[in-house]
Short mmCIF file of C-alpha atoms and ligand atoms in Angstrom, two decimals:
data_model
loop_
_atom_site.label_atom_id
_atom_site.label_comp_id
_atom_site.label_asym_id
_atom_site.label_seq_id
_atom_site.Cartn_x
_atom_site.Cartn_y
_atom_site.Cartn_z
CA MET M 293 63.02 7.85 -60.80
CA GLN M 294 60.00 5.74 -60.20
CA ALA M 295 59.03 4.58 -56.75
CA ARG M 296 58.85 0.85 -56.32
CA PRO M 297 55.59 -0.59 -55.10
CA HIS M 298 55.85 -1.21 -51.40
CA ARG M 299 55.94 -4.92 -50.78
CA GLN M 300 55.62 -6.69 -47.49
CA PRO M 301 59.04 -8.05 -46.60
CA ALA M 302 59.28 -11.81 -46.23
CA VAL M 303 60.33 -11.42 -42.62
CA LEU M 304 56.79 -10.37 -41.72
CA GLN M 305 55.51 -13.77 -42.71
CA ASN M 306 57.26 -15.46 -39.83
CA SER M 307 55.48 -16.51 -36.69
CA VAL M 308 56.53 -16.31 -33.09
CA VAL M 309 55.76 -18.58 -30.16
CA VAL M 310 54.44 -16.62 -27.21
CA PHE M 311 55.05 -17.87 -23.68
CA SER M 312 53.20 -16.86 -20.54
CA LYS M 313 54.90 -15.07 -17.72
CA ASN M 314 55.32 -18.53 -16.17
CA TYR M 315 57.14 -19.87 -19.23
CA LEU M 316 54.26 -21.92 -20.55
CA PRO M 317 54.15 -21.88 -24.35
CA LEU M 318 50.70 -20.52 -25.15
CA ALA M 319 50.29 -20.09 -28.85
CA ARG M 320 51.92 -19.30 -32.15
CA ILE M 321 51.22 -15.75 -33.26
CA ASN M 322 51.90 -13.61 -36.26
CA ILE M 323 55.21 -11.70 -36.08
CA LYS M 324 53.33 -8.41 -36.42
CA ARG M 325 51.37 -9.14 -33.24
CA ALA M 326 54.62 -10.07 -31.54
CA ILE M 327 56.15 -6.75 -32.57
CA VAL M 328 53.20 -4.89 -31.06
CA LEU M 329 53.61 -6.83 -27.80
CA LEU M 330 57.36 -6.13 -27.72
CA ILE M 331 57.07 -2.43 -28.54
CA SER M 332 54.28 -1.87 -26.06
CA GLY M 333 56.27 -3.59 -23.32
CA GLN M 334 53.77 -6.40 -22.89
CA ALA M 335 56.34 -9.00 -23.88
CA GLU M 336 60.10 -9.50 -23.90
CA SER M 337 62.53 -11.67 -25.83
CA LEU M 338 62.90 -15.21 -24.66
CA GLU M 339 65.93 -17.20 -25.68
CA ILE M 340 65.73 -20.94 -25.77
CA GLY M 341 68.70 -22.74 -27.24
CA ASN M 342 69.57 -21.28 -30.61
CA THR M 343 66.83 -18.73 -30.90
CA THR M 344 66.48 -17.28 -34.36
CA MET M 345 66.28 -13.49 -34.47
CA TRP M 346 64.61 -11.65 -37.29
CA GLU M 347 65.49 -8.09 -38.12
CA VAL M 348 62.47 -5.96 -38.84
CA ARG M 349 63.10 -2.47 -40.21
CA SER M 350 60.85 0.51 -40.27
CA PRO M 351 61.98 3.95 -41.43
CA SER M 352 62.90 4.93 -37.88
CA VAL M 353 63.79 1.75 -36.02
CA VAL M 354 65.45 -1.58 -36.48
CA LEU M 355 63.91 -4.20 -34.26
CA GLN M 356 65.28 -7.63 -33.44
CA VAL M 357 62.40 -10.02 -33.08
CA PRO M 358 63.15 -13.44 -31.59
CA GLU M 359 61.16 -16.51 -32.48
CA HIS M 360 60.09 -16.87 -28.85
CA ILE M 361 58.71 -14.13 -26.67
CA ARG M 362 57.44 -14.10 -23.11
CA LEU M 363 54.56 -12.03 -21.84
CA THR M 364 55.46 -9.67 -19.03
CA VAL M 365 51.82 -9.06 -18.22
CA SER M 366 49.80 -11.55 -16.29
CA ASN M 367 48.44 -14.77 -17.28
CA PRO M 368 45.87 -15.25 -19.94
CA GLU M 369 45.73 -18.91 -18.89
CA ARG M 370 43.90 -17.87 -15.76
CA LEU M 371 40.97 -16.75 -17.82
CA TRP M 372 40.24 -20.24 -19.00
CA LYS M 373 37.82 -22.43 -17.12
CA VAL M 374 36.88 -26.03 -17.70
CA PRO M 375 33.93 -25.80 -20.11
CA PRO M 376 30.50 -27.03 -19.03
CA VAL M 377 29.52 -30.59 -19.86
CA ASN M 378 27.20 -30.15 -22.79
CA ARG M 379 26.75 -31.70 -26.20
CA ARG M 380 28.75 -29.09 -28.06
CA GLU M 381 31.78 -29.28 -25.74
CA VAL M 382 31.73 -33.06 -25.48
CA LEU M 383 31.59 -33.49 -29.26
CA ARG M 384 34.43 -31.04 -29.64
CA ARG M 385 36.58 -32.88 -27.09
CA ASP M 386 35.92 -36.20 -28.81
CA GLY M 387 36.68 -34.83 -32.26
CA HIS M 388 33.06 -35.21 -33.40
CA THR M 389 33.50 -38.97 -33.50
CA CYS M 390 31.44 -41.72 -31.89
CA GLN M 391 33.69 -43.23 -29.23
CA TYR M 392 32.26 -46.69 -29.86
CA CYS M 393 32.13 -47.12 -33.63
CA GLY M 394 33.94 -44.09 -35.04
CA SER M 395 30.92 -42.71 -36.86
CA THR M 396 30.78 -38.94 -37.31
CA ARG M 397 27.02 -38.76 -37.85
CA ASN M 398 23.96 -38.37 -35.61
CA LEU M 399 26.05 -37.76 -32.54
CA THR M 400 24.65 -37.64 -29.04
CA ILE M 401 26.10 -37.75 -25.55
CA ASP M 402 26.35 -41.15 -23.88
CA HIS M 403 26.79 -41.58 -20.16
CA VAL M 404 29.36 -44.37 -19.92
CA ILE M 405 27.90 -45.47 -16.60
CA PRO M 406 24.20 -44.84 -17.17
CA ARG M 407 22.62 -42.19 -15.01
CA SER M 408 20.07 -44.78 -13.88
CA LYS M 409 23.00 -46.73 -12.38
CA GLY M 410 24.47 -43.77 -10.56
CA GLY M 411 26.64 -42.38 -13.37
CA GLN M 412 27.39 -38.67 -13.13
CA HIS M 413 26.89 -36.01 -15.75
CA SER M 414 30.59 -35.16 -15.56
CA TRP M 415 33.54 -34.98 -17.95
CA ASP M 416 34.85 -38.38 -16.91
CA ASN M 417 31.53 -40.12 -17.56
CA VAL M 418 30.36 -38.73 -20.90
CA VAL M 419 31.46 -39.52 -24.43
CA ALA M 420 30.26 -38.68 -27.90
CA ALA M 421 28.23 -41.57 -29.28
CA CYS M 422 26.14 -41.95 -32.39
CA GLU M 423 22.41 -42.54 -31.92
CA ARG M 424 22.79 -46.13 -33.01
CA CYS M 425 25.50 -46.99 -30.47
CA ASN M 426 23.72 -45.04 -27.80
CA SER M 427 20.50 -46.99 -28.19
CA LEU M 428 22.40 -50.27 -28.68
CA LYS M 429 24.17 -49.75 -25.37
CA GLY M 430 20.96 -48.62 -23.77
CA ASP M 431 20.88 -48.72 -20.01
CA ARG M 432 23.74 -51.16 -19.61
CA LEU M 433 27.19 -50.82 -18.15
CA PRO M 434 30.11 -50.90 -20.64
CA HIS M 435 31.08 -54.50 -19.78
CA GLU M 436 27.46 -55.66 -19.93
CA ALA M 437 27.03 -54.16 -23.37
CA GLY M 438 30.54 -55.10 -24.49
CA MET M 439 30.97 -51.49 -25.53
CA VAL M 440 33.93 -49.61 -24.11
CA PRO M 441 34.79 -46.08 -25.28
CA LYS M 442 37.97 -45.80 -27.38
CA THR M 443 39.42 -43.17 -25.08
CA LYS M 444 38.95 -42.85 -21.36
CA PRO M 445 36.89 -39.69 -20.90
CA LYS M 446 38.36 -36.78 -18.95
CA ALA M 447 38.00 -33.03 -18.79
CA PRO M 448 39.41 -31.27 -21.86
CA ALA M 449 42.94 -29.94 -21.48
CA HIS M 450 43.53 -26.23 -21.17
CA PRO M 451 44.21 -25.01 -24.73
CA ALA M 452 47.60 -23.64 -23.66
CA VAL M 453 48.51 -26.91 -22.00
CA ALA M 454 47.57 -28.76 -25.17
CA PHE M 455 49.68 -26.30 -27.16
CA ALA M 456 52.57 -26.66 -24.73
CA GLU M 457 52.60 -30.44 -25.06
CA GLN M 458 52.66 -30.14 -28.82
CA PHE M 459 55.33 -27.43 -28.71
CA TRP M 460 57.78 -29.36 -26.54
CA LYS M 461 57.23 -32.49 -28.56
CA ALA M 462 58.13 -30.57 -31.72
CA GLN M 463 61.21 -29.04 -30.04
CA HIS M 464 62.30 -32.45 -28.98
CA GLY M 465 61.83 -33.78 -32.47
CA GLU M 466 64.18 -31.14 -33.86
CA ASP M 467 67.11 -32.13 -31.64
ZN1 ZN K 687 28.56 -45.29 -32.94
#
């Protein structure tokens, strides 16, 4: 008899949503990472509604892996801090798009209320702006220049919070 080539079972292509200890959905991870977390006791099954279970077999064990797991160890969300206000982080928050004209080229940081008029270098007063819009607006207030950013600037959301919003929206959509 000839041995069959060992193929990765389809079940290992699934992904699992991992929740924090405080039931905040954090991220979608590969089922293999989820198995490691479950086996090492760093996570447990979490059942929400009709949770799908996948059966993963190894020569010695059969493991039921749910599509949602919850970390039993403490909170990775604590490790995240609001990033500093700098060009790289501001452009990332604003999707590398000028908040005045939508251009994605020659981007700079614009202070919505100019610093010369008391505007702060803070998350709620900076937006990505192309060089052209930035110099067009110059030292004027938004209403003076007739240039108002497309989105009201604010500190970027915690990545897990952003994920959570998306996750619950998707869950809701499935109902
Ligand atoms: Zn622009």
